[in-house]
XYZ file of C-alpha atoms in Angstrom:
556
model
C -260.258 -36.556 81.669
C -262.485 -38.012 84.475
C -265.105 -34.904 83.564
C -265.672 -36.138 80.190
C -265.529 -40.146 80.488
C -268.621 -41.496 81.854
C -268.441 -45.006 83.973
C -269.560 -47.414 81.281
C -267.610 -45.587 78.905
C -264.585 -45.951 81.057
C -265.402 -49.732 81.473
C -265.752 -50.496 78.047
C -262.175 -48.427 77.581
C -260.527 -50.250 80.167
C -261.323 -53.868 79.488
C -260.578 -52.670 75.829
C -256.890 -52.030 76.475
C -256.579 -55.879 76.880
C -256.451 -56.193 73.755
C -260.438 -57.341 73.046
C -261.891 -56.071 69.859
C -265.193 -57.997 70.230
C -268.002 -57.464 72.387
C -270.830 -60.127 72.241
C -274.628 -59.855 73.596
C -277.252 -58.875 73.236
C -279.008 -54.937 73.772
C -281.647 -54.390 76.244
C -283.134 -51.213 77.865
C -281.302 -51.135 81.190
C -278.151 -51.730 79.268
C -278.773 -49.105 76.316
C -275.635 -47.303 77.602
C -273.470 -50.371 78.057
C -274.834 -50.824 74.236
C -274.189 -46.874 73.587
C -270.585 -47.447 74.852
C -269.497 -50.306 72.805
C -271.178 -48.639 69.509
C -269.076 -45.856 69.808
C -265.914 -47.375 70.791
C -263.310 -47.252 68.237
C -261.688 -50.259 69.910
C -264.497 -52.584 70.110
C -266.757 -54.121 67.372
C -270.462 -55.156 68.139
C -271.288 -58.596 67.726
C -275.011 -59.181 68.524
C -276.000 -62.310 68.945
C -279.719 -64.424 68.419
C -279.421 -64.936 72.148
C -277.988 -64.447 75.437
C -276.791 -68.262 75.967
C -275.418 -67.965 72.664
C -273.373 -64.770 73.182
C -272.050 -67.025 76.506
C -271.078 -69.258 74.268
C -269.441 -67.049 71.491
C -267.702 -65.111 74.406
C -266.183 -68.110 75.799
C -264.917 -69.460 72.025
C -263.575 -66.175 71.525
C -261.815 -65.695 75.158
C -260.725 -69.420 74.668
C -258.188 -67.925 71.641
C -257.855 -64.553 72.322
C -257.204 -64.681 76.565
C -260.589 -62.748 77.656
C -264.315 -61.468 75.847
C -266.570 -59.021 76.845
C -270.077 -60.097 77.259
C -272.976 -57.509 77.983
C -276.938 -58.320 78.789
C -279.536 -56.668 80.449
C -280.910 -57.127 83.951
C -283.009 -60.448 85.173
C -283.636 -61.772 81.625
C -280.638 -61.616 79.688
C -278.278 -62.438 81.966
C -280.316 -64.904 83.144
C -280.514 -66.514 80.009
C -276.805 -66.423 79.332
C -276.121 -67.972 82.954
C -275.606 -71.288 81.657
C -272.698 -70.560 78.666
C -270.996 -68.303 81.679
C -271.145 -71.132 84.037
C -269.590 -73.318 81.358
C -266.896 -70.594 80.953
C -266.162 -70.636 85.035
C -265.644 -74.669 84.703
C -263.144 -74.184 81.574
C -261.646 -71.571 83.354
C -262.643 -69.119 80.792
C -262.021 -64.984 81.808
C -265.138 -63.584 80.541
C -266.168 -59.997 81.685
C -269.710 -59.982 82.109
C -271.250 -56.386 81.784
C -274.823 -56.033 82.750
C -277.151 -52.788 83.351
C -279.670 -52.520 86.033
C -282.833 -49.966 86.420
C -282.062 -46.963 87.741
C -281.521 -46.261 91.629
C -284.418 -43.879 90.982
C -286.843 -46.785 90.407
C -284.942 -48.924 93.100
C -284.639 -46.524 95.904
C -288.512 -45.547 95.047
C -289.260 -49.807 94.853
C -291.473 -48.857 91.899
C -292.440 -51.930 89.886
C -290.713 -52.628 86.400
C -290.700 -55.149 83.685
C -287.926 -57.643 83.996
C -288.552 -57.885 87.490
C -290.516 -60.505 89.890
C -292.757 -57.595 90.611
C -292.251 -56.875 94.352
C -289.947 -54.166 94.020
C -286.738 -55.468 94.989
C -283.983 -55.247 92.613
C -281.145 -57.257 94.122
C -282.637 -60.540 93.446
C -280.466 -62.077 90.549
C -276.913 -60.438 91.584
C -275.937 -63.642 93.765
C -277.083 -65.799 90.770
C -274.953 -64.194 88.183
C -272.422 -63.418 90.292
C -271.724 -67.310 90.855
C -271.435 -67.982 87.761
C -267.563 -65.649 87.821
C -265.001 -65.793 90.482
C -265.084 -62.187 91.712
C -268.151 -59.631 91.507
C -268.826 -55.598 91.802
C -272.021 -53.508 91.861
C -270.016 -50.454 89.789
C -270.560 -46.865 90.910
C -269.212 -43.574 89.820
C -267.063 -43.751 92.852
C -266.112 -47.009 93.059
C -265.178 -48.137 89.353
C -261.569 -47.010 89.054
C -260.657 -49.676 91.837
C -263.260 -52.228 91.583
C -262.677 -52.931 87.483
C -258.953 -53.177 88.919
C -259.808 -55.665 91.128
C -262.225 -57.438 88.678
C -259.428 -57.704 85.944
C -257.125 -58.556 88.681
C -259.012 -62.033 90.569
C -260.376 -62.586 86.586
C -256.898 -63.582 85.594
C -255.633 -64.765 88.607
C -257.869 -67.347 89.223
C -259.287 -67.282 84.441
C -262.761 -67.417 85.435
C -265.373 -65.036 84.844
C -266.379 -61.470 86.392
C -269.244 -60.012 86.811
C -270.193 -56.394 86.827
C -273.805 -54.442 87.451
C -274.725 -50.989 87.148
C -277.892 -48.898 87.482
C -278.552 -47.393 84.163
C -278.110 -43.738 85.982
C -274.661 -44.774 87.731
C -273.531 -45.900 83.723
C -273.992 -42.459 82.653
C -272.424 -40.824 85.373
C -268.700 -39.308 85.114
C -266.103 -41.302 86.631
C -264.843 -39.859 90.086
C -260.972 -40.803 90.409
C -258.175 -40.965 87.906
C -258.826 -43.535 85.091
C -256.391 -46.456 84.600
C -254.403 -46.873 80.958
C -254.514 -50.498 81.223
C -252.401 -52.840 79.335
C -252.809 -55.810 76.753
C -253.545 -59.676 78.081
C -249.896 -60.609 77.963
C -248.434 -57.798 80.182
C -251.077 -58.894 83.056
C -249.300 -60.503 85.721
C -250.948 -63.512 87.079
C -249.389 -63.373 90.964
C -245.871 -63.312 92.531
C -243.957 -66.141 93.647
C -242.520 -66.252 97.004
C -238.866 -66.947 96.121
C -238.265 -69.221 98.810
C -241.280 -71.590 98.519
C -240.600 -71.464 94.246
C -236.419 -72.302 95.421
C -237.629 -75.193 97.659
C -240.271 -75.903 95.180
C -238.257 -76.092 92.556
C -235.481 -78.221 93.974
C -237.496 -80.633 95.154
C -238.852 -80.987 91.716
C -235.559 -81.683 90.097
C -234.456 -83.699 92.744
C -237.227 -86.116 91.698
C -236.610 -85.750 87.950
C -232.803 -86.733 88.331
C -233.952 -89.917 90.164
C -236.840 -90.880 87.806
C -235.653 -93.574 84.790
C -239.031 -93.133 83.305
C -240.737 -89.792 83.902
C -243.815 -88.581 81.990
C -244.947 -85.060 81.604
C -249.251 -84.928 81.469
C -249.702 -81.069 80.736
C -253.478 -79.866 81.413
C -255.447 -76.851 79.684
C -254.565 -74.877 82.671
C -251.412 -74.236 80.606
C -253.158 -72.589 78.157
C -255.179 -70.299 80.347
C -252.205 -68.913 82.705
C -250.464 -67.847 79.349
C -247.662 -70.578 80.504
C -247.548 -72.323 77.282
C -243.794 -70.960 75.807
C -242.664 -71.750 79.185
C -244.197 -75.840 78.699
C -242.143 -75.619 75.505
C -239.531 -74.465 76.721
C -239.094 -76.760 79.503
C -239.922 -80.216 77.066
C -237.170 -78.691 74.924
C -234.647 -78.952 77.775
C -236.343 -81.828 79.408
C -237.114 -84.094 75.898
C -239.304 -86.008 78.263
C -242.370 -87.010 76.640
C -246.232 -86.074 77.044
C -249.688 -87.233 76.661
C -252.771 -85.157 76.823
C -256.145 -86.260 78.047
C -259.254 -85.548 75.882
C -259.746 -82.448 77.833
C -256.626 -80.892 77.396
C -256.261 -82.055 73.982
C -255.380 -78.335 71.643
C -253.182 -77.498 74.529
C -250.145 -78.599 72.350
C -248.940 -79.514 68.644
C -249.781 -83.050 68.003
C -247.002 -82.676 65.710
C -244.326 -82.451 68.653
C -241.752 -85.133 68.462
C -242.039 -85.762 72.096
C -246.357 -86.432 71.841
C -247.055 -89.666 72.164
C -250.900 -89.495 72.548
C -254.486 -89.338 74.378
C -254.004 -90.508 77.977
C -257.502 -91.838 78.880
C -256.929 -94.994 81.478
C -258.120 -97.705 79.482
C -259.610 -95.799 76.849
C -256.151 -94.178 76.139
C -255.154 -93.738 72.067
C -252.783 -95.475 71.317
C -253.427 -97.946 73.511
C -249.569 -97.874 74.674
C -250.067 -94.296 75.618
C -251.655 -96.038 79.125
C -249.065 -98.189 80.052
C -246.360 -95.459 79.074
C -248.341 -93.217 81.580
C -249.493 -95.511 84.118
C -245.770 -96.942 84.051
C -243.903 -94.201 84.458
C -241.562 -94.265 87.816
C -242.440 -89.978 88.049
C -245.328 -88.305 86.466
C -245.404 -83.837 86.304
C -249.042 -83.314 86.331
C -248.485 -79.394 85.000
C -251.643 -77.563 85.746
C -254.077 -79.727 87.536
C -255.215 -82.580 85.564
C -259.056 -83.192 86.169
C -260.052 -86.939 86.688
C -263.545 -86.233 85.321
C -265.444 -89.510 84.222
C -265.265 -88.709 80.328
C -261.574 -87.588 80.712
C -260.449 -91.039 82.318
C -261.546 -93.897 80.450
C -265.066 -93.862 83.173
C -262.173 -93.730 86.547
C -260.501 -96.244 84.637
C -257.261 -94.537 85.133
C -254.841 -96.213 88.136
C -252.917 -92.627 88.387
C -253.436 -92.672 92.185
C -250.099 -95.633 91.928
C -248.353 -93.556 89.992
C -245.532 -91.498 92.110
C -246.985 -87.857 90.935
C -245.562 -84.160 91.025
C -248.336 -81.498 90.602
C -247.790 -78.034 89.350
C -250.857 -76.382 89.752
C -251.579 -72.562 89.132
C -250.317 -71.125 92.174
C -248.909 -74.335 94.174
C -246.873 -77.360 93.853
C -247.222 -80.851 95.453
C -245.207 -83.431 95.943
C -245.750 -86.735 98.040
C -246.929 -85.012 101.394
C -245.069 -81.488 100.822
C -246.906 -78.919 99.408
C -245.433 -75.365 98.567
C -247.761 -72.464 98.441
C -247.566 -69.096 96.706
C -245.786 -70.583 93.532
C -246.554 -69.305 89.805
C -246.960 -71.882 87.283
C -244.776 -69.693 84.991
C -241.793 -69.297 87.430
C -241.647 -72.914 88.276
C -241.708 -74.101 84.472
C -238.550 -71.503 83.361
C -236.854 -72.330 86.633
C -237.421 -75.938 85.163
C -236.480 -74.782 81.604
C -233.306 -73.464 82.765
C -232.106 -76.535 84.768
C -234.035 -80.105 83.933
C -232.004 -82.797 83.840
C -232.109 -84.016 80.204
C -233.225 -87.688 78.980
C -230.991 -89.118 77.153
C -233.071 -89.439 73.771
C -236.161 -88.253 72.346
C -238.929 -90.804 72.476
C -240.822 -90.197 68.976
C -243.787 -92.059 68.043
C -245.400 -91.512 64.380
C -248.327 -90.157 64.454
C -251.630 -92.239 63.654
C -253.943 -91.922 60.883
C -257.117 -93.319 61.318
C -257.558 -96.389 58.363
C -259.634 -94.943 55.266
C -262.521 -97.491 55.051
C -265.944 -97.081 52.559
C -265.737 -96.657 48.971
C -267.089 -94.161 46.583
C -270.929 -95.481 46.663
C -271.004 -96.543 50.141
C -273.052 -94.574 52.373
C -271.284 -91.757 54.401
C -271.121 -92.913 58.182
C -268.702 -92.558 61.147
C -266.738 -95.051 59.962
C -265.768 -93.426 56.534
C -266.158 -89.625 57.873
C -263.219 -89.364 60.256
C -260.359 -90.749 58.239
C -261.280 -88.369 55.699
C -262.037 -85.490 58.001
C -258.359 -86.062 59.450
C -256.831 -85.588 56.008
C -258.475 -82.756 55.365
C -257.402 -80.803 57.645
C -254.856 -78.276 56.972
C -251.898 -75.892 59.104
C -254.020 -72.955 60.314
C -256.940 -74.814 61.059
C -259.053 -74.730 64.600
C -260.881 -77.927 65.109
C -264.060 -76.916 67.202
C -266.096 -80.473 68.233
C -269.798 -80.457 70.104
C -270.526 -82.079 72.867
C -271.715 -85.948 71.696
C -270.779 -89.093 70.004
C -268.340 -87.039 68.198
C -265.922 -86.066 70.502
C -264.908 -89.518 71.280
C -264.219 -90.014 67.845
C -262.423 -86.603 67.232
C -260.659 -86.970 70.546
C -258.515 -90.044 69.319
C -257.731 -87.939 66.079
C -254.044 -87.278 65.901
C -254.400 -83.610 64.376
C -251.649 -82.122 61.779
C -249.056 -79.702 62.444
C -250.540 -76.530 63.858
C -254.521 -77.374 64.359
C -256.256 -76.085 66.745
C -259.113 -78.182 68.897
C -261.886 -76.979 71.406
C -264.329 -78.711 73.190
C -266.121 -78.421 76.595
C -265.764 -82.018 77.744
C -266.135 -81.099 81.476
C -268.990 -79.267 81.145
C -270.834 -81.011 78.678
C -273.448 -78.781 77.267
C -274.953 -79.528 74.217
C -275.464 -76.864 71.938
C -272.469 -74.752 72.853
C -270.275 -75.419 69.711
C -272.310 -73.838 67.021
C -271.938 -70.481 68.926
C -268.727 -70.853 69.885
C -266.753 -71.373 66.695
C -268.448 -68.016 65.859
C -266.431 -67.049 68.774
C -263.561 -68.743 67.322
C -263.552 -67.724 64.022
C -263.718 -63.759 65.319
C -260.948 -64.250 67.315
C -258.707 -65.651 64.927
C -259.784 -64.426 61.463
C -256.845 -65.247 59.420
C -257.806 -69.099 60.363
C -260.276 -71.588 58.792
C -262.547 -72.970 61.656
C -263.871 -76.191 61.179
C -266.994 -77.185 63.475
C -268.258 -80.547 63.909
C -271.557 -81.409 65.133
C -274.416 -83.475 65.843
C -278.126 -82.669 64.477
C -279.349 -83.035 68.158
C -276.696 -80.175 69.517
C -277.142 -78.063 66.391
C -280.836 -77.383 66.855
C -280.427 -76.137 70.090
C -278.345 -72.880 68.741
C -278.372 -72.929 65.130
C -280.180 -69.369 64.960
C -276.186 -68.349 65.111
C -276.157 -69.833 61.648
C -277.465 -66.103 60.735
C -274.986 -64.432 62.979
C -272.034 -65.912 61.184
C -273.547 -64.502 58.043
C -274.148 -61.303 59.242
C -270.833 -60.679 60.587
C -268.967 -62.312 57.346
C -266.680 -65.289 58.791
C -266.162 -68.583 56.721
C -266.247 -71.606 58.945
C -266.751 -74.789 57.631
C -269.972 -76.537 59.414
C -270.192 -80.349 59.266
C -273.641 -81.257 60.874
C -273.481 -85.176 61.343
C -277.751 -85.881 60.871
C -278.724 -89.157 61.978
C -282.633 -87.883 63.354
C -281.636 -88.215 67.325
C -279.961 -87.441 70.095
C -276.955 -90.104 69.322
C -275.166 -89.365 72.879
C -278.320 -90.442 74.721
C -279.102 -93.225 73.023
C -275.567 -94.508 73.316
C -275.989 -93.773 77.402
C -279.150 -94.967 77.411
C -280.911 -97.017 74.879
C -282.790 -97.043 71.515
C -286.141 -96.218 71.249
C -287.460 -93.025 73.256
C -289.300 -90.757 71.410
C -287.697 -88.135 73.461
C -284.474 -88.994 71.418
C -286.197 -88.100 68.080
C -285.548 -84.951 66.499
C -287.867 -82.255 64.047
C -286.489 -83.313 60.850
C -284.661 -80.382 59.834
C -283.592 -79.484 56.527
C -280.016 -78.244 57.480
C -278.607 -77.630 54.563
C -281.498 -74.793 53.263
C -280.754 -73.130 56.861
C -277.921 -70.561 56.089
C -280.013 -69.349 52.905
C -283.033 -69.020 55.581
C -281.237 -66.744 57.637
C -279.593 -64.449 55.028
C -275.733 -66.073 54.947
C -275.032 -64.978 51.015
C -272.495 -66.844 49.183
C -272.305 -70.092 51.293
C -271.688 -73.435 49.946
C -274.056 -75.645 50.992
C -275.003 -79.307 50.185
C -276.561 -82.534 51.703
C -274.452 -85.494 51.540
C -275.475 -89.316 51.597
C -272.422 -90.889 50.075
C -268.268 -91.501 50.362
C -268.100 -90.045 46.794
C -270.009 -86.786 47.502
C -268.005 -86.697 50.995
C -264.957 -86.779 48.937
C -266.274 -84.180 46.470
C -267.718 -81.660 49.243
C -264.802 -81.294 50.893
C -262.651 -80.402 47.955
C -265.076 -77.831 46.978
C -265.026 -76.814 50.843
C -261.613 -76.094 51.081
C -261.342 -74.165 47.919
C -264.394 -72.224 48.238
C -263.646 -68.739 49.824
C -266.823 -68.247 51.927
C -268.585 -70.379 54.625
C -269.533 -73.803 54.049
C -272.379 -75.984 55.197
C -272.307 -80.153 54.781
C -274.914 -81.890 56.007
C -273.986 -85.378 56.734
C -276.907 -88.033 56.573
C -275.785 -90.353 59.171
C -277.147 -93.694 60.108
C -279.023 -93.699 62.864
C -278.112 -97.553 64.037
C -275.281 -96.008 64.552
C -275.945 -95.225 68.197
C -276.383 -98.364 70.023
C -276.536 -98.235 73.694
C -273.298 -98.660 75.677
C -273.186 -102.125 77.954
C -275.658 -101.430 80.967
C -272.045 -102.561 82.704
C -270.572 -99.540 81.732
C -273.296 -97.338 81.522
C -273.622 -98.561 85.710
C -270.076 -97.284 85.959
C -270.828 -93.893 84.538
C -273.905 -93.238 86.250
C -273.188 -95.761 89.598
C -277.381 -96.152 89.934
C -276.456 -99.630 90.897
C -273.893 -101.590 93.221
C -271.742 -103.420 91.161
């Protein structure tokens, strides 16, 4: 088998065994062996993106819904263009396998100067940069490809972060030396093993605290989803009947129609406001996965969780007060709790909160009239992708219907992320309808991926909020800056210009037009593109006191 299998063919086959069926990237001359292997694969399909950054974003979206993704770029110019997108995946604990082709070892040994280089005959300049975007990296050769690829896969899933591999063009075409491994699908991969003694002690300590608590609350985080332990968490919640909240960063982890869901926690920005007092007034908080107390995730650090008795159940550890238990896997802890946790007497049910409907038919469309109608438009099986910007704050507080997915990038916060991500999300789950909400400023950064959506025949609903400026920047500084103004695009004409066929595209100015466009979009079999003309004056600066709280540029 190994006599006929080249290094790059083995890499692609082994990664496809995980259940990945798409490869995102941009072809390049040093990566042609990789490109050819993907094209020849009967398990993978190419998704040729408009640039490497967009490819990284799309791989991020795909991996969030599928469990992992493949990204391929060429040496230097390609891999460096993808760095921001892969680094965002690292921040949000998304496994992406970044496969890069390099100049041949013949060129490197002779220090010949080639294109895509610094002209100094050195060919290891960029390895450390790309390696920093992941948790593990390797130079792939015919001799080490079998064990090194297993190490890359193991570490990428153990730490739930990207992996980077570089192979010279000649090595990529050489036969594998060693016995190739027949891989298993993502759901069968072990994230690590618990130490039985530590596990037993940690679970007993958690149960002891739970039995004494009168007002416990669960705060699960997105790490639960990344480590494939959502089913275990749901089993624990079903047994314990404890209420749970989510932060904005963790929105989408669990179905918001769940009877024990109480809303979004974010300090003084909690929604409904009662969630803040419920979480901060609990006598035991189960922080499952590891909460990231980032500024936007905690209502600009207005949370008071340091005063709440807390148990942290991390990916591979448990912390209870001053006691730390190590080498205990999240899924093992949750499974044990699902068998033994004490039951709450009653389930605290909270009715889903619908945003109040405002605006009459002839009124100009704006945020106040847009978000309530979008909330009522969502259906079971939709996945909502939220761009970084002002829309995130509105969408984060929107109570989602049953089985509606949600993806955002609150921590890394790279504007332009959501448009290519919507491509990856849609390709990962073709039976679900992907709905993208983006501001015009963010959209301009990565709008070329619309043409890629048309090429591969996906059918998202794209809603572009056009206010003619970087609204989030106006919000965080002050209005009137020339650098916040955007080039005036006719957004709804872009799909046709990029070769998208049979798309429903329209510009919306009034509430009636928006309601009509939503009705058409729901019934249209193809993709839809709605440009909503939002008044620019909506983006008013936050109070200076609030801005100072964000940036700490002046003493309080």
